[in-house]
Coordinates of C-alpha atoms in Angstrom, one line a residue:
M904 CA 27.3 53.7 5.0
E905 CA 23.8 54.5 3.7
H906 CA 21.0 53.6 6.0
F907 CA 19.1 50.5 4.8
I908 CA 15.3 50.3 5.0
V909 CA 13.8 46.9 5.0
S910 CA 11.4 46.1 2.1
A911 CA 8.5 45.6 4.5
R912 CA 8.7 49.3 5.4
K913 CA 10.1 50.7 2.1
Y914 CA 7.2 49.1 0.1
R915 CA 4.4 49.5 2.6
P916 CA 1.2 50.3 0.7
Q917 CA 0.3 54.0 0.4
T918 CA -3.0 53.6 -1.4
F919 CA -5.7 50.9 -1.4
K920 CA -4.4 49.8 -4.9
D921 CA -1.1 48.9 -3.4
V922 CA -2.6 46.5 -0.9
V923 CA -1.9 42.9 -2.0
G924 CA -4.6 40.2 -1.9
Q925 CA -7.4 42.1 -0.2
Q926 CA -9.4 43.3 -3.1
A927 CA -12.8 42.7 -1.5
I928 CA -12.0 44.8 1.6
T929 CA -10.3 47.6 -0.2
N930 CA -13.2 48.0 -2.6
T931 CA -15.7 48.0 0.3
L932 CA -13.7 50.8 2.1
E933 CA -13.4 52.8 -1.2
N934 CA -17.2 52.6 -1.7
A935 CA -17.9 53.5 1.9
I936 CA -15.8 56.6 1.7
A937 CA -17.3 57.6 -1.7
N938 CA -20.9 57.2 -0.5
N939 CA -20.3 58.6 3.0
H940 CA -21.3 55.3 4.5
L941 CA -18.4 54.7 6.8
A942 CA -19.0 53.3 10.3
Q943 CA -17.4 55.0 13.3
A944 CA -16.0 51.7 14.8
L945 CA -14.2 49.3 12.5
L946 CA -12.5 46.0 13.4
F947 CA -9.8 44.6 11.2
C948 CA -9.0 41.0 12.0
G949 CA -6.9 38.4 10.3
P950 CA -3.4 36.7 10.4
R951 CA -0.2 38.6 10.7
G952 CA 1.3 40.5 7.8
V953 CA -1.8 40.7 5.6
G954 CA -2.3 44.5 5.6
K955 CA -4.5 45.3 8.6
T956 CA -2.5 48.2 10.0
S957 CA -1.6 49.5 6.5
C958 CA -5.3 49.6 5.5
A959 CA -6.1 51.4 8.8
R960 CA -3.5 54.1 8.0
I961 CA -4.6 54.5 4.4
L962 CA -8.3 54.8 5.5
A963 CA -7.3 57.4 8.1
K964 CA -5.6 59.5 5.5
R965 CA -8.3 59.1 2.9
I966 CA -11.2 60.3 5.0
N967 CA -9.4 63.5 5.8
Q968 CA -8.3 64.3 2.2
D969 CA -10.1 66.9 0.1
E970 CA -9.5 68.6 -3.3
N971 CA -7.0 71.0 -1.6
T972 CA -4.9 68.4 0.2
R973 CA -1.3 67.7 -0.9
P974 CA -0.6 64.1 -1.9
D975 CA 2.2 63.9 0.7
E976 CA 0.1 65.1 3.6
D977 CA 0.2 62.5 6.4
F978 CA -2.3 64.1 8.8
A979 CA 0.0 63.4 11.7
F980 CA -2.2 65.5 14.0
N981 CA -5.3 63.6 13.2
I982 CA -4.1 60.0 13.4
F983 CA -3.4 58.4 16.8
E984 CA -2.0 54.9 17.1
L985 CA -2.2 53.0 20.3
D986 CA -0.5 49.8 21.0
A987 CA -2.9 47.8 23.2
A988 CA -0.2 45.3 24.1
S989 CA 1.7 47.9 26.2
N990 CA -1.2 50.3 27.0
N991 CA -3.9 47.9 28.2
S992 CA -4.9 49.3 31.5
V993 CA -8.1 51.2 32.5
D994 CA -6.0 54.5 32.9
D995 CA -4.8 54.3 29.3
I996 CA -8.3 53.9 28.0
R997 CA -9.5 56.8 30.2
N998 CA -6.7 59.1 28.8
L999 CA -7.9 58.0 25.3
I1000 CA -11.5 58.9 26.1
D1001 CA -10.4 62.3 27.4
Q1002 CA -8.6 63.0 24.1
V1003 CA -11.6 61.9 22.0
R1004 CA -13.7 64.8 23.3
I1005 CA -11.4 67.4 21.7
P1006 CA -12.3 68.1 18.0
P1007 CA -9.5 68.1 15.3
Q1008 CA -7.7 71.3 14.6
V1009 CA -6.9 70.3 10.9
G1010 CA -9.0 68.0 8.8
T1011 CA -12.4 66.5 9.4
Y1012 CA -11.9 63.4 11.5
K1013 CA -9.7 62.2 14.4
V1014 CA -8.8 58.5 13.8
Y1015 CA -7.7 56.3 16.6
I1016 CA -6.0 53.1 15.5
I1017 CA -5.7 50.5 18.4
D1018 CA -3.4 47.7 17.4
E1019 CA -3.5 44.3 19.1
V1020 CA -6.8 45.3 20.7
H1021 CA -7.3 41.7 22.1
M1022 CA -4.5 42.5 24.7
L1023 CA -6.8 45.0 26.5
S1024 CA -7.8 43.9 30.0
Q1025 CA -11.4 43.1 30.9
A1026 CA -11.8 46.3 32.8
A1027 CA -10.3 48.3 29.9
F1028 CA -12.8 46.8 27.5
N1029 CA -15.7 47.7 29.8
A1030 CA -14.4 51.2 30.2
F1031 CA -14.2 51.5 26.4
L1032 CA -17.8 50.3 25.7
K1033 CA -19.7 53.5 26.1
T1034 CA -17.4 55.7 24.0
L1035 CA -17.2 53.0 21.3
E1036 CA -20.9 52.8 21.0
E1037 CA -21.6 56.6 21.0
P1038 CA -18.4 58.3 19.9
P1039 CA -18.3 62.0 18.9
K1040 CA -19.0 62.8 15.2
H1041 CA -15.4 63.7 14.6
A1042 CA -14.0 60.4 16.0
I1043 CA -13.5 57.1 14.2
F1044 CA -12.0 54.0 15.9
I1045 CA -10.2 51.3 13.9
L1046 CA -9.3 48.2 16.0
A1047 CA -6.8 45.7 14.6
T1048 CA -6.3 42.2 16.0
T1049 CA -5.0 38.8 15.0
E1050 CA -7.1 36.9 17.6
K1051 CA -10.8 38.0 17.2
H1052 CA -12.0 35.2 19.5
K1053 CA -10.3 36.9 22.5
I1054 CA -12.4 40.1 22.1
I1055 CA -15.6 40.2 24.3
P1056 CA -18.9 40.0 22.4
T1057 CA -20.0 43.4 23.6
I1058 CA -17.1 45.0 21.7
L1059 CA -17.7 42.9 18.6
S1060 CA -21.4 43.9 18.4
R1061 CA -20.4 47.6 18.3
C1062 CA -17.9 47.3 15.4
Q1063 CA -18.1 46.7 11.7
I1064 CA -15.9 43.6 11.2
F1065 CA -13.6 43.1 8.2
D1066 CA -11.9 39.7 8.0
F1067 CA -8.6 39.8 6.2
K1068 CA -7.7 36.6 4.4
R1069 CA -4.3 35.0 3.9
I1070 CA -2.4 36.2 0.9
T1071 CA -2.2 33.5 -1.8
V1072 CA 1.1 32.2 -3.1
T1073 CA 0.4 33.5 -6.5
D1074 CA -0.4 37.1 -5.3
A1075 CA 2.7 37.1 -3.1
R1076 CA 4.9 35.9 -6.0
K1077 CA 3.6 38.6 -8.3
H1078 CA 4.3 41.3 -5.7
L1079 CA 7.8 40.0 -5.2
V1080 CA 8.4 40.1 -9.0
E1081 CA 7.5 43.8 -9.0
I1082 CA 9.8 44.5 -6.0
A1083 CA 12.7 42.6 -7.7
K1084 CA 12.3 44.7 -10.8
E1085 CA 12.3 47.9 -8.6
E1086 CA 15.5 46.7 -6.9
G1087 CA 17.2 45.6 -10.1
I1088 CA 17.5 42.0 -9.0
D1089 CA 17.5 39.1 -11.6
A1090 CA 15.2 36.7 -9.7
D1091 CA 14.1 33.3 -10.9
E1092 CA 10.4 32.8 -10.8
E1093 CA 10.7 29.5 -9.1
A1094 CA 12.9 31.1 -6.4
L1095 CA 10.3 33.8 -5.7
H1096 CA 7.6 31.1 -5.6
I1097 CA 9.5 29.2 -2.9
I1098 CA 9.8 32.4 -0.9
A1099 CA 6.0 33.0 -1.2
Q1100 CA 5.3 29.5 0.0
K1101 CA 7.7 29.9 2.9
A1102 CA 5.9 33.1 4.0
D1103 CA 2.7 31.1 4.6
G1104 CA 0.3 33.8 3.6
A1105 CA 2.0 36.8 5.2
M1106 CA 3.3 39.5 2.9
R1107 CA 5.5 41.0 5.5
D1108 CA 7.2 37.6 6.1
A1109 CA 7.7 37.2 2.4
L1110 CA 9.5 40.6 2.1
S1111 CA 11.7 39.8 5.1
I1112 CA 12.7 36.5 3.6
F1113 CA 13.3 38.3 0.3
D1114 CA 15.7 40.7 2.0
R1115 CA 17.6 37.8 3.6
V1116 CA 18.0 35.8 0.4
V1117 CA 19.2 38.9 -1.5
S1118 CA 21.8 39.5 1.2
F1119 CA 23.0 35.9 0.6
S1120 CA 23.0 35.7 -3.2
G1121 CA 23.4 39.3 -4.3
K1122 CA 21.7 40.6 -7.5
T1123 CA 21.0 37.1 -8.9
L1124 CA 18.3 35.1 -7.1
S1125 CA 18.2 31.5 -8.1
R1126 CA 16.2 28.5 -6.9
K1127 CA 19.2 26.7 -5.6
A1128 CA 20.4 29.8 -3.6
V1129 CA 16.9 30.1 -2.1
T1130 CA 16.7 26.5 -1.1
E1131 CA 20.1 26.5 0.4
N1132 CA 19.5 29.7 2.4
L1133 CA 16.1 28.8 3.6
N1134 CA 17.0 25.1 4.2
V1135 CA 13.8 23.8 2.5
L1136 CA 13.2 20.7 0.5
D1137 CA 12.4 21.8 -3.0
Y1138 CA 10.4 20.0 -5.7
E1139 CA 13.4 18.3 -7.2
T1140 CA 13.8 16.3 -3.9
Y1141 CA 10.4 14.8 -4.2
F1142 CA 10.6 14.3 -8.0
T1143 CA 13.8 12.3 -7.4
A1144 CA 12.2 10.3 -4.5
T1145 CA 9.2 9.5 -6.6
D1146 CA 11.4 8.3 -9.5
H1147 CA 13.2 5.9 -7.1
I1148 CA 9.8 4.7 -5.8
L1149 CA 8.4 4.0 -9.3
K1150 CA 11.6 2.1 -10.3
N1151 CA 11.6 0.1 -7.0
E1152 CA 15.1 1.4 -6.2
I1153 CA 15.0 0.9 -2.4
P1154 CA 18.8 1.4 -1.8
Q1155 CA 18.9 4.7 -3.6
L1156 CA 15.7 5.9 -1.8
L1157 CA 17.2 5.1 1.6
L1158 CA 20.5 6.9 0.6
Q1159 CA 18.5 9.9 -0.4
F1160 CA 16.7 10.0 2.9
N1161 CA 19.9 9.7 4.8
D1162 CA 21.3 12.7 2.8
I1163 CA 18.2 14.7 3.7
L1164 CA 18.6 13.9 7.4
S1165 CA 22.3 14.8 7.2
R1166 CA 21.4 18.2 5.9
G1167 CA 19.4 18.9 9.1
F1168 CA 15.9 18.2 7.8
D1169 CA 13.3 16.5 10.0
G1170 CA 12.0 13.1 8.8
H1171 CA 8.4 14.2 9.6
H1172 CA 8.8 17.2 7.3
F1173 CA 10.0 15.0 4.5
I1174 CA 7.3 12.4 4.7
A1175 CA 4.5 15.0 5.0
G1176 CA 5.9 16.8 1.9
L1177 CA 6.0 13.4 0.1
A1178 CA 2.3 12.9 0.8
S1179 CA 1.6 16.4 -0.5
H1180 CA 3.7 15.6 -3.6
F1181 CA 1.6 12.5 -4.3
R1182 CA -1.5 14.6 -3.9
D1183 CA -0.2 17.1 -6.4
L1184 CA 0.5 14.2 -8.9
M1185 CA -3.1 13.1 -8.5
V1186 CA -4.3 16.6 -9.2
C1187 CA -2.2 16.7 -12.4
K1188 CA -3.8 13.5 -13.7
N1189 CA -6.7 15.5 -15.1
P1190 CA -5.9 18.7 -17.0
P1191 CA -8.9 20.7 -15.6
T1192 CA -7.5 20.4 -12.0
I1193 CA -3.9 21.4 -12.8
H1194 CA -4.7 25.0 -11.9
L1195 CA -5.1 23.8 -8.3
L1196 CA -1.3 23.6 -8.0
E1197 CA 0.2 26.8 -6.7
V1198 CA 3.4 26.4 -8.6
G1199 CA 5.1 28.0 -11.6
D1200 CA 4.5 26.9 -15.2
G1201 CA 7.8 25.0 -15.4
T1202 CA 7.1 23.1 -12.3
K1203 CA 3.5 22.3 -13.5
K1204 CA 5.0 20.7 -16.6
K1205 CA 7.2 18.5 -14.5
Y1206 CA 4.3 17.5 -12.3
Y1207 CA 2.3 16.6 -15.4
E1208 CA 5.1 14.5 -16.9
Q1209 CA 5.6 12.5 -13.7
S1210 CA 1.9 12.1 -13.2
Q1211 CA 1.6 10.3 -16.5
Q1212 CA 4.0 7.6 -15.2
T1213 CA 1.7 6.7 -12.3
D1214 CA -1.9 5.5 -12.1
I1215 CA -4.6 6.3 -9.7
P1216 CA -4.5 3.1 -7.5
F1217 CA -0.8 3.6 -7.0
L1218 CA -1.2 7.2 -5.9
L1219 CA -4.1 6.4 -3.6
K1220 CA -2.1 3.6 -1.9
A1221 CA 1.0 5.9 -1.7
I1222 CA -1.0 8.7 -0.1
E1223 CA -2.5 6.3 2.4
M1224 CA 0.9 4.9 3.4
A1225 CA 2.6 8.4 3.7
N1226 CA -0.4 9.8 5.6
S1227 CA -0.3 6.9 8.0
C1228 CA 3.4 7.4 8.6
D1229 CA 2.7 11.1 9.2
L1230 CA 0.1 10.4 11.8
T1231 CA 2.1 7.9 13.8
Y1232 CA 5.5 9.8 13.5
K1233 CA 5.1 11.7 16.8
T1234 CA 4.3 8.5 18.8
S1235 CA 7.0 6.3 17.3
R1236 CA 10.0 5.5 19.4
N1237 CA 12.2 4.9 16.4
Q1238 CA 11.1 7.6 14.0
R1239 CA 13.8 7.1 11.4
L1240 CA 13.0 3.4 11.1
L1241 CA 9.3 4.3 10.7
V1242 CA 10.0 6.6 7.7
E1243 CA 12.4 4.0 6.2
L1244 CA 9.8 1.3 6.4
C1245 CA 7.3 3.6 4.8
L1246 CA 9.7 4.3 2.0
M1247 CA 10.4 0.6 1.4
Q1248 CA 6.7 -0.1 1.3
L1249 CA 6.1 2.7 -1.2
A1250 CA 8.9 1.4 -3.4
S1251 CA 7.3 -2.1 -3.2
I1252 CA 3.8 -1.1 -4.4
T1253 CA 4.6 -1.6 -8.1
Y1254 CA 7.1 -4.5 -7.5
D1255 CA 5.8 -7.7 -9.0
G1256 CA 8.3 -10.0 -7.4
E1257 CA 8.0 -13.8 -7.8
K1258 CA 4.8 -14.8 -9.6
K1259 CA 2.4 -16.5 -7.2
N1260 CA 0.5 -19.7 -8.1
D1261 CA -3.2 -19.7 -8.7
G1262 CA -4.3 -21.5 -5.6
P1263 CA -5.3 -25.1 -6.0
F1264 CA -5.5 -25.0 -9.8
I1265 CA -2.7 -26.8 -11.6
I1266 CA -3.8 -25.2 -14.8
P1267 CA -4.3 -21.5 -13.9
P1268 CA -7.6 -19.8 -14.8
S1269 CA -5.6 -17.3 -16.9
F1270 CA -5.0 -20.2 -19.4
Y1271 CA -8.5 -19.8 -20.7
K1272 CA -7.9 -16.1 -21.4
L1273 CA -4.7 -16.5 -23.5
P1274 CA -4.7 -16.3 -27.3
K1275 CA -4.9 -19.4 -29.3
E1276 CA -1.2 -19.4 -30.3
N1277 CA 0.0 -19.4 -26.7
A1278 CA -1.9 -22.6 -25.7
Q1279 CA 0.8 -24.9 -27.1
H1280 CA 3.5 -23.1 -25.0
I1281 CA 1.6 -23.8 -21.8
D1282 CA 1.1 -27.4 -22.9
R1283 CA 4.9 -27.8 -23.0
T1284 CA 5.4 -26.2 -19.6
L1285 CA 2.9 -28.6 -17.9
K1286 CA 4.5 -31.9 -19.1
V1287 CA 5.8 -34.2 -16.4
P1288 CA 9.4 -35.5 -16.7
P1289 CA 9.7 -39.3 -16.9
P1290 CA 10.3 -41.0 -13.5
I1291 CA 13.7 -42.0 -12.4
Q1292 CA 14.3 -45.8 -12.4
G1293 CA 13.5 -47.4 -9.1
Q1294 CA 11.5 -44.4 -7.9
T1295 CA 8.0 -45.0 -6.7
Q1296 CA 5.0 -43.0 -7.7
E1297 CA 4.5 -41.7 -4.2
S1298 CA 8.1 -40.4 -4.0
I1299 CA 7.6 -38.6 -7.3
S1300 CA 4.5 -36.9 -6.0
Q1301 CA 6.3 -35.8 -2.9
S1302 CA 9.6 -34.6 -4.4
Q1303 CA 8.1 -32.8 -7.5
P1304 CA 4.6 -31.7 -6.6
E1305 CA 4.7 -28.7 -8.9
T1306 CA 5.3 -30.7 -12.1
L1307 CA 2.3 -33.1 -11.7
A1308 CA -0.8 -32.5 -13.8
P1309 CA -4.1 -33.9 -12.7
S1310 CA -6.4 -36.0 -14.8
I1311 CA -9.9 -34.9 -15.8
P1312 CA -12.2 -35.3 -12.8
Q1313 CA -14.6 -37.6 -14.7
Q1314 CA -11.7 -40.0 -15.4
T1315 CA -10.3 -40.1 -11.9
T1316 CA -11.5 -42.3 -9.0
V1317 CA -10.8 -41.7 -5.4
A1318 CA -9.4 -45.2 -4.8
T1319 CA -6.9 -45.3 -7.7
P1320 CA -6.1 -41.8 -8.9
A1321 CA -4.4 -41.6 -12.3
V1322 CA -1.5 -39.3 -12.7
P1323 CA -0.9 -38.9 -16.4
K1324 CA 2.5 -37.8 -17.7
T1325 CA 1.1 -35.2 -20.0
V1326 CA -1.8 -32.9 -20.2
P1327 CA -4.8 -34.5 -22.0
K1328 CA -4.8 -33.7 -25.7
E1329 CA -8.3 -32.2 -25.6
I1330 CA -7.1 -29.4 -23.4
T1331 CA -4.3 -28.2 -25.7
T1332 CA -6.2 -28.6 -29.0
T1333 CA -9.5 -27.0 -28.0
T1334 CA -9.8 -23.3 -28.7
P1335 CA -10.3 -20.9 -25.7
E1336 CA -13.8 -20.1 -26.8
T1337 CA -15.1 -23.6 -26.6
I1338 CA -13.6 -24.5 -23.2
V1339 CA -16.2 -24.2 -20.5
P1340 CA -14.6 -24.4 -17.0
N1341 CA -16.4 -26.7 -14.5
I1342 CA -18.0 -24.5 -11.8
N1343 CA -17.8 -27.4 -9.3
I1344 CA -14.1 -28.0 -10.0
R1345 CA -13.1 -27.5 -6.3
K1346 CA -15.7 -30.0 -5.2
E1347 CA -15.3 -32.8 -7.7
R1348 CA -11.6 -32.5 -8.5
V1349 CA -9.2 -34.8 -6.7
S1350 CA -5.7 -33.4 -6.0
G1351 CA -2.8 -35.3 -7.6
L1352 CA -0.3 -33.8 -5.3
S1353 CA -0.4 -36.5 -2.6
I1354 CA -1.6 -40.1 -2.7
K1355 CA -1.7 -40.1 1.1
G1356 CA -4.0 -37.2 0.9
L1357 CA -6.4 -39.1 -1.4
Q1358 CA -6.4 -42.1 1.0
R1359 CA -7.2 -39.8 3.9
K1360 CA -10.0 -38.2 1.9
K1361 CA -11.5 -41.6 1.2
E1362 CA -11.4 -42.6 4.9
L1363 CA -13.2 -39.4 5.9
E1364 CA -15.9 -40.0 3.3
E1365 CA -16.4 -43.6 4.7
K1366 CA -16.8 -42.3 8.2
L1367 CA -19.4 -39.8 7.1
E1368 CA -21.3 -42.6 5.4
E1369 CA -21.2 -44.6 8.6
R1370 CA -22.7 -41.7 10.6
K1371 CA -25.6 -41.3 8.3
V1372 CA -28.8 -42.7 10.0
D1373 CA -31.8 -43.9 8.2
V1374 CA -34.7 -42.1 9.9
T1375 CA -37.3 -44.5 8.5
N1376 CA -35.8 -47.6 10.4
L1377 CA -35.4 -46.1 13.9
P1378 CA -36.5 -48.4 16.7
R1379 CA -40.0 -47.9 18.3
E1380 CA -40.2 -50.6 21.0
P1381 CA -43.0 -50.3 23.6
F1382 CA -42.0 -49.4 27.2
T1383 CA -43.8 -49.0 30.6
E1384 CA -44.0 -46.0 32.9
I1385 CA -42.0 -47.8 35.5
A1386 CA -39.1 -48.4 33.1
M1387 CA -39.3 -44.8 31.9
Q1388 CA -39.2 -43.4 35.5
A1389 CA -36.2 -45.7 36.3
T1390 CA -34.4 -44.4 33.2
W1391 CA -35.3 -40.8 34.2
R1392 CA -33.8 -41.3 37.7
E1393 CA -30.6 -42.8 36.1
Y1394 CA -30.2 -39.7 33.9
V1395 CA -30.8 -37.4 36.9
S1396 CA -28.1 -39.3 38.9
K1397 CA -25.7 -39.0 35.9
I1398 CA -26.0 -35.3 35.4
S1399 CA -25.9 -34.7 39.2
K1400 CA -22.5 -36.4 39.4
K1401 CA -21.3 -34.1 36.6
G1402 CA -22.1 -31.1 38.7
E1403 CA -25.3 -30.0 36.9
K1404 CA -27.2 -29.6 40.2
I1405 CA -29.8 -27.1 39.1
V1406 CA -31.0 -29.1 36.1
A1407 CA -31.0 -32.3 38.3
S1408 CA -33.1 -30.5 40.9
N1409 CA -35.6 -29.3 38.4
L1410 CA -36.0 -32.8 36.9
E1411 CA -36.6 -34.3 40.4
A1412 CA -39.2 -31.6 41.2
D1413 CA -42.1 -33.6 39.6
V1414 CA -42.7 -37.3 38.9
P1415 CA -42.9 -37.8 35.1
K1416 CA -46.1 -39.4 33.8
L1417 CA -46.4 -41.4 30.6
N1418 CA -49.2 -40.8 28.1
G1419 CA -48.5 -43.1 25.1
T1420 CA -45.0 -42.0 24.1
T1421 CA -45.3 -38.5 25.6
I1422 CA -43.8 -37.8 29.0
T1423 CA -45.8 -35.1 30.9
L1424 CA -44.4 -32.9 33.6
E1425 CA -46.0 -30.1 35.7
Y1426 CA -44.1 -27.3 37.3
P1427 CA -45.4 -24.5 39.6
N1428 CA -43.7 -21.7 37.6
A1429 CA -42.5 -20.8 34.2
T1430 CA -38.8 -20.5 35.3
M1431 CA -38.5 -24.2 36.1
K1432 CA -40.3 -25.0 32.7
V1433 CA -37.7 -22.9 30.8
E1434 CA -34.8 -24.5 32.6
V1435 CA -36.0 -28.1 31.7
E1436 CA -36.8 -27.1 28.1
R1437 CA -33.2 -25.8 27.7
A1438 CA -31.9 -29.2 28.9
Q1439 CA -34.3 -31.5 27.1
G1440 CA -32.1 -32.3 24.1
P1441 CA -29.6 -34.5 26.0
L1442 CA -32.4 -35.9 28.1
L1443 CA -34.5 -37.0 25.2
E1444 CA -31.5 -38.5 23.5
F1445 CA -30.7 -40.5 26.6
L1446 CA -34.3 -41.7 27.0
K1447 CA -34.7 -42.7 23.3
R1448 CA -31.5 -44.7 23.3
K1449 CA -32.1 -46.5 26.6
L1450 CA -35.8 -47.2 26.0
S1451 CA -35.2 -48.0 22.2
N1452 CA -38.1 -45.8 21.2
Y1453 CA -37.4 -42.6 19.1
D1454 CA -41.0 -41.4 19.3
I1455 CA -40.6 -40.1 22.8
T1456 CA -41.5 -36.5 23.4
L1457 CA -41.8 -34.1 26.4
D1458 CA -44.9 -32.1 27.4
I1459 CA -44.1 -29.6 30.0
T1460 CA -46.8 -27.4 31.5
V1461 CA -47.1 -24.8 34.3
N1462 CA -49.7 -25.5 37.0
E1463 CA -49.7 -23.1 39.9
E1464 CA -51.7 -25.5 42.0
V1465 CA -48.7 -27.8 42.1
Q1466 CA -47.0 -25.1 44.3
R1467 CA -49.2 -26.1 47.2
K1468 CA -47.6 -29.5 47.2
Y1469 CA -44.4 -28.0 48.3
A1470 CA -43.8 -27.5 52.0
Y1471 CA -42.0 -24.3 53.0
T1472 CA -42.8 -23.8 56.7
G1473 CA -42.3 -26.3 59.6
Q1474 CA -46.1 -26.7 60.1
E1475 CA -46.5 -27.4 56.3
R1476 CA -43.8 -30.1 56.4
Y1477 CA -45.5 -31.7 59.5
D1478 CA -48.9 -31.7 57.9
K1479 CA -47.4 -33.4 54.8
L1480 CA -45.7 -36.1 56.9
R1481 CA -48.9 -36.7 58.9
E1482 CA -50.8 -37.3 55.7
Q1483 CA -48.4 -40.1 54.9
N1484 CA -48.4 -41.5 58.6
P1485 CA -51.4 -40.5 60.8
E1486 CA -49.7 -42.1 63.8
L1487 CA -47.2 -39.2 63.9
D1488 CA -49.9 -37.2 65.7
I1489 CA -50.0 -39.8 68.5
L1490 CA -46.2 -39.5 68.9
K1491 CA -46.4 -35.7 69.1
R1492 CA -49.0 -35.8 71.9
A1493 CA -47.3 -38.6 73.8
F1494 CA -44.0 -36.7 74.1
D1495 CA -45.5 -33.2 74.1
L1496 CA -43.5 -32.2 71.1
E1497 CA -43.5 -28.7 69.5
I1498 CA -43.0 -27.7 65.8
L1499 CA -40.0 -25.4 65.5
E1500 CA -39.6 -22.9 62.6
Q1501 CA -36.2 -22.9 61.0

């Protein structure tokens, strides 16, 4: 059996022109070699399988070639590759430094390619610093890594950094087409496109997948064979699901989802792909943005055809629903139900269902927008059937509310609402252009749906009329200060029983004085004034009603001198009592009493 070489090794780039998808980097290296402007320490970083090690080997060969070099010369004695994943100790770096001092026997440069350099230990990095900064003239270091952030800054500052990008789906597909021709394989372009998408930007992965699919399907590579072997959901799955959604076919949509799960696919993968499909349909709505799709020409045509069946509001709503399901999938306890509910909601976006009424309007506002010839048809649909013999008007309104048509607001009274059997003639004969809808229709219009409702409305209006007070005829009877103070004490007693102790205490802190119809109060601080002002509404209402005078007002002032009237210490309380009864001093001396401080 002949030895098989995998495509990733068989078709490894031998020149910079063979490198796929890294045109900017290869041109830079070509110009640096041509102009003798190449740095002695290079760092190639980027994702896996994008050509970092291949470019390092091509560069190592190119800088040693001259006009007398054979094309197949590999300069094995001048190129040294070190795998930092397994040689990451300080001793390994010391051995490398010792080798660097020896000049090359053949060629001009000795090139040291250190792969996966981020695996070096901290001590190995530090041991490598001096040599990397000032290497011999014949030594060039090329470091390659997939995780640049793990390399210490002192190493990064000593290297010329080249960032390799992910290989696009288009570039990978073109390269696979060339390899398929070399191998004599009849490959469908859509099949190669799926392989390039599955590779996720890595050419080495794309070649490995290509080998696997060729082993499965032989010399003919079809889209169906690729999707079966790779177990991926192709475009047709999402095209079919979108057709079911647009046609509101919920049962077929759920059956398709069940078939997808039975084939071993994850519901999360399906709903995320459906959201991306809706995004692609939105991209196809405008021809200038179709090139954003990384698909073949045949698939672009299908996307464009299906995008014409949708509109932007539908796609925006569908993307929002699918994205919301995608975000909550991991935290859901019943993930299948979550996806099924999302699919049912998607299939219901364009579903009209039962037509809803237009709110409180018996004649919908859309009537005024219809053509003239359709007005007569609406007139016929709004006619009320004749009442059954022995049936009261109230029972008619309760049993068939949807068939009753109201009268014109100007012809209807609240007490005796008229319910005509047909729509007034002027509504059906007037042209739509001359009809001016009443802006205050909600306010003036009386509903004909319930007579009890009309009676209730009348009762409410009568109660509102009773509550209206004529401010010009309010009582203003005279009253005395003694009557005012008695009413004041009555109010304080009332609120004290209700538990409003603080307000009652503040109202008792000063004796109210009467000045005309103004009641004056003095408090020793602003805090008490604010508390009384907050509670003055109910107080004034009580005083005005009891004293039959609605001109009463409050005048609250702050007088710090009033504070002296309040007794705080035992001596101050005794002095205050002595002012009221001087004989208290005689009692104190007779019994030799002392004033105690609490």
